Amino acid sequence: MADHQEASVTLPSEPASVPVARAYVSDVLADWGLPADTGVTDTVRLIVSELATNAIQHTLGQSPTFTVDVELLRDEQLRVGVTDSHPRHPQRLPAAVQQDNGRGMAIIRSLTVEHGGRLSVSPTPEGGKTVWIALPVQRWWRSPRADRPAQR
């Protein structure tokens, strides 16, 4: 496996793109050797769903597309980011008893921390933002290199 792998897809900011983004990330992770039956795959899919939904719902129509980036750094860290062109950073809304939405960032943060990762937001040169999650992969990713006999 290469020291650095990356993949990216840009999708229209519409609800039908959420399952496409989720499937895209699943396919990339499978291509890179992550078994589909791990709980982490489900977690990453859920996080991508939440980030894509936020990019669609909370950009107030100012982001016609969003981009999903997936990076694997030296079999050590998986980074997934969703970029939109709206400058406003995500806000954690107070959880009201009757509130049906607004919990996405809390879910993302909780799942990320649960897997030993971190959440960050970075501005783009064009004035938008990317919301990133970074997860350590040593605990759950079996590199294809681990299956090869040691070189002598």
mmCIF file of C-alpha atoms in Angstrom:
data_model
loop_
_atom_site.group_PDB
_atom_site.id
_atom_site.type_symbol
_atom_site.label_atom_id
_atom_site.label_comp_id
_atom_site.label_asym_id
_atom_site.label_seq_id
_atom_site.Cartn_x
_atom_site.Cartn_y
_atom_site.Cartn_z
ATOM 1 C CA MET A 1 0.000 0.000 0.000
ATOM 2 C CA ALA A 2 1.280 3.462 -0.810
ATOM 3 C CA ASP A 3 2.286 5.860 1.942
ATOM 4 C CA HIS A 4 -0.498 8.200 0.950
ATOM 5 C CA GLN A 5 -3.701 7.406 -0.865
ATOM 6 C CA GLU A 6 -6.494 9.786 -1.632
ATOM 7 C CA ALA A 7 -9.796 9.809 -3.431
ATOM 8 C CA SER A 8 -12.368 12.519 -4.031
ATOM 9 C CA VAL A 9 -15.827 12.974 -5.480
ATOM 10 C CA THR A 10 -17.894 16.119 -6.043
ATOM 11 C CA LEU A 11 -21.663 15.786 -5.906
ATOM 12 C CA PRO A 12 -24.661 18.101 -6.318
ATOM 13 C CA SER A 13 -26.025 19.552 -3.085
ATOM 14 C CA GLU A 14 -29.255 17.593 -3.096
ATOM 15 C CA PRO A 15 -30.587 14.870 -0.786
ATOM 16 C CA ALA A 16 -30.087 12.122 -3.391
ATOM 17 C CA SER A 17 -26.324 12.714 -3.137
ATOM 18 C CA VAL A 18 -26.116 11.550 0.490
ATOM 19 C CA PRO A 19 -26.381 7.805 -0.257
ATOM 20 C CA VAL A 20 -24.057 8.284 -3.242
ATOM 21 C CA ALA A 21 -21.427 9.862 -0.957
ATOM 22 C CA ARG A 22 -21.853 7.061 1.571
ATOM 23 C CA ALA A 23 -21.477 4.355 -1.105
ATOM 24 C CA TYR A 24 -18.476 6.121 -2.613
ATOM 25 C CA VAL A 25 -16.613 6.144 0.690
ATOM 26 C CA SER A 26 -17.527 2.488 1.326
ATOM 27 C CA ASP A 27 -16.157 1.525 -2.086
ATOM 28 C CA VAL A 28 -12.926 3.483 -1.556
ATOM 29 C CA LEU A 29 -12.341 1.902 1.857
ATOM 30 C CA ALA A 30 -12.979 -1.567 0.417
ATOM 31 C CA ASP A 31 -10.549 -0.870 -2.448
ATOM 32 C CA TRP A 32 -7.945 0.151 0.121
ATOM 33 C CA GLY A 33 -8.378 -3.063 2.103
ATOM 34 C CA LEU A 34 -10.771 -2.209 4.920
ATOM 35 C CA PRO A 35 -13.073 -5.166 5.479
ATOM 36 C CA ALA A 36 -16.698 -4.162 4.932
ATOM 37 C CA ASP A 37 -17.842 -6.014 8.039
ATOM 38 C CA THR A 38 -16.062 -3.778 10.549
ATOM 39 C CA GLY A 39 -17.983 -1.455 12.815
ATOM 40 C CA VAL A 40 -15.625 1.305 11.775
ATOM 41 C CA THR A 41 -16.900 1.104 8.200
ATOM 42 C CA ASP A 42 -20.427 1.638 9.484
ATOM 43 C CA THR A 43 -19.221 4.530 11.645
ATOM 44 C CA VAL A 44 -17.441 6.220 8.738
ATOM 45 C CA ARG A 45 -20.537 5.792 6.549
ATOM 46 C CA LEU A 46 -22.707 7.398 9.230
ATOM 47 C CA ILE A 47 -20.278 10.285 9.647
ATOM 48 C CA VAL A 48 -20.193 10.853 5.879
ATOM 49 C CA SER A 49 -24.003 10.830 5.815
ATOM 50 C CA GLU A 50 -24.152 13.455 8.558
ATOM 51 C CA LEU A 51 -21.460 15.659 6.984
ATOM 52 C CA ALA A 52 -23.053 15.455 3.528
ATOM 53 C CA THR A 53 -26.483 16.236 4.969
ATOM 54 C CA ASN A 54 -25.034 19.269 6.766
ATOM 55 C CA ALA A 55 -23.389 20.457 3.543
ATOM 56 C CA ILE A 56 -26.776 20.303 1.830
ATOM 57 C CA GLN A 57 -29.076 21.628 4.550
ATOM 58 C CA HIS A 58 -27.007 24.283 6.286
ATOM 59 C CA THR A 59 -25.402 26.122 3.384
ATOM 60 C CA LEU A 60 -28.592 28.013 2.641
ATOM 61 C CA GLY A 61 -28.416 27.228 -1.070
ATOM 62 C CA GLN A 62 -25.005 28.914 -1.375
ATOM 63 C CA SER A 63 -23.140 25.691 -2.160
ATOM 64 C CA PRO A 64 -24.369 24.032 -5.368
ATOM 65 C CA THR A 65 -22.004 21.096 -4.797
ATOM 66 C CA PHE A 66 -20.029 19.449 -2.018
ATOM 67 C CA THR A 67 -16.868 17.369 -2.201
ATOM 68 C CA VAL A 68 -15.989 14.271 -0.211
ATOM 69 C CA ASP A 69 -12.258 13.648 0.265
ATOM 70 C CA VAL A 70 -10.839 10.408 1.653
ATOM 71 C CA GLU A 71 -7.161 10.096 2.586
ATOM 72 C CA LEU A 72 -5.125 7.262 4.038
ATOM 73 C CA LEU A 73 -1.806 8.397 5.463
ATOM 74 C CA ARG A 74 0.881 5.709 5.885
ATOM 75 C CA ASP A 75 -1.573 3.064 7.132
ATOM 76 C CA GLU A 76 -1.793 5.217 10.282
ATOM 77 C CA GLN A 77 -4.579 7.728 9.821
ATOM 78 C CA LEU A 78 -7.797 7.853 7.847
ATOM 79 C CA ARG A 79 -9.066 11.352 7.072
ATOM 80 C CA VAL A 80 -12.477 12.049 5.618
ATOM 81 C CA GLY A 81 -13.568 15.569 4.790
ATOM 82 C CA VAL A 82 -16.635 17.183 3.306
ATOM 83 C CA THR A 83 -16.158 20.561 1.655
ATOM 84 C CA ASP A 84 -18.829 23.088 0.756
ATOM 85 C CA SER A 85 -18.618 26.679 -0.414
ATOM 86 C CA HIS A 86 -20.492 28.285 2.490
ATOM 87 C CA PRO A 87 -18.198 30.127 4.931
ATOM 88 C CA ARG A 88 -20.224 29.495 8.101
ATOM 89 C CA HIS A 89 -18.675 26.871 10.346
ATOM 90 C CA PRO A 90 -20.953 24.188 11.764
ATOM 91 C CA GLN A 91 -22.620 25.061 15.035
ATOM 92 C CA ARG A 92 -23.570 22.675 17.764
ATOM 93 C CA LEU A 93 -27.187 23.515 18.490
ATOM 94 C CA PRO A 94 -28.700 23.105 21.945
ATOM 95 C CA ALA A 95 -30.626 19.853 22.128
ATOM 96 C CA ALA A 96 -34.228 20.849 22.769
ATOM 97 C CA VAL A 97 -36.657 18.172 23.892
ATOM 98 C CA GLN A 98 -38.865 18.541 20.807
ATOM 99 C CA GLN A 99 -36.035 19.171 18.346
ATOM 100 C CA ASP A 100 -35.970 16.725 15.423
ATOM 101 C CA ASN A 101 -32.631 17.838 13.992
ATOM 102 C CA GLY A 102 -29.493 19.771 14.906
ATOM 103 C CA ARG A 103 -27.665 16.874 16.511
ATOM 104 C CA GLY A 104 -25.457 15.937 13.541
ATOM 105 C CA MET A 105 -22.258 17.577 14.771
ATOM 106 C CA ALA A 106 -22.709 16.086 18.236
ATOM 107 C CA ILE A 107 -23.101 12.644 16.654
ATOM 108 C CA ILE A 108 -20.057 13.154 14.439
ATOM 109 C CA ARG A 109 -17.912 14.388 17.327
ATOM 110 C CA SER A 110 -19.008 11.553 19.606
ATOM 111 C CA LEU A 111 -18.353 8.825 17.031
ATOM 112 C CA THR A 112 -15.003 10.326 16.095
ATOM 113 C CA VAL A 113 -13.826 10.528 19.703
ATOM 114 C CA GLU A 114 -15.141 7.026 20.420
ATOM 115 C CA HIS A 115 -12.745 5.714 17.762
ATOM 116 C CA GLY A 116 -9.792 7.739 19.061
ATOM 117 C CA GLY A 117 -10.026 10.441 16.417
ATOM 118 C CA ARG A 118 -10.556 14.145 16.160
ATOM 119 C CA LEU A 119 -12.827 16.562 14.337
ATOM 120 C CA SER A 120 -11.617 19.791 12.751
ATOM 121 C CA VAL A 121 -12.842 22.506 10.408
ATOM 122 C CA SER A 122 -10.584 24.312 7.969
ATOM 123 C CA PRO A 123 -11.362 27.207 5.627
ATOM 124 C CA THR A 124 -10.886 26.741 1.890
ATOM 125 C CA PRO A 125 -9.071 29.284 -0.297
ATOM 126 C CA GLU A 126 -12.380 29.926 -2.084
ATOM 127 C CA GLY A 127 -14.115 31.018 1.127
ATOM 128 C CA GLY A 128 -15.887 27.795 2.074
ATOM 129 C CA LYS A 129 -14.883 25.161 4.604
ATOM 130 C CA THR A 130 -13.964 21.516 4.997
ATOM 131 C CA VAL A 131 -15.143 19.541 7.997
ATOM 132 C CA TRP A 132 -12.602 16.772 8.640
ATOM 133 C CA ILE A 133 -12.538 13.703 10.796
ATOM 134 C CA ALA A 134 -9.248 11.925 11.406
ATOM 135 C CA LEU A 135 -9.185 8.395 12.798
ATOM 136 C CA PRO A 136 -6.167 6.314 13.804
ATOM 137 C CA VAL A 137 -6.260 3.103 11.814
ATOM 138 C CA GLN A 138 -3.692 0.857 13.497
ATOM 139 C CA ARG A 139 -6.290 -0.677 15.821
ATOM 140 C CA TRP A 140 -8.723 -1.797 13.130
ATOM 141 C CA TRP A 141 -7.106 -1.690 9.704
ATOM 142 C CA ARG A 142 -5.195 -4.725 8.582
ATOM 143 C CA SER A 143 -2.812 -3.565 5.920
ATOM 144 C CA PRO A 144 -2.339 -5.904 2.976
ATOM 145 C CA ARG A 145 1.369 -5.763 3.907
ATOM 146 C CA ALA A 146 0.590 -7.631 7.115
ATOM 147 C CA ASP A 147 -0.423 -10.668 5.025
ATOM 148 C CA ARG A 148 2.899 -10.849 3.194
ATOM 149 C CA PRO A 149 5.853 -12.859 4.515
ATOM 150 C CA ALA A 150 8.682 -10.747 5.860
ATOM 151 C CA GLN A 151 11.418 -9.884 3.365
ATOM 152 C CA ARG A 152 14.838 -11.305 4.207
#
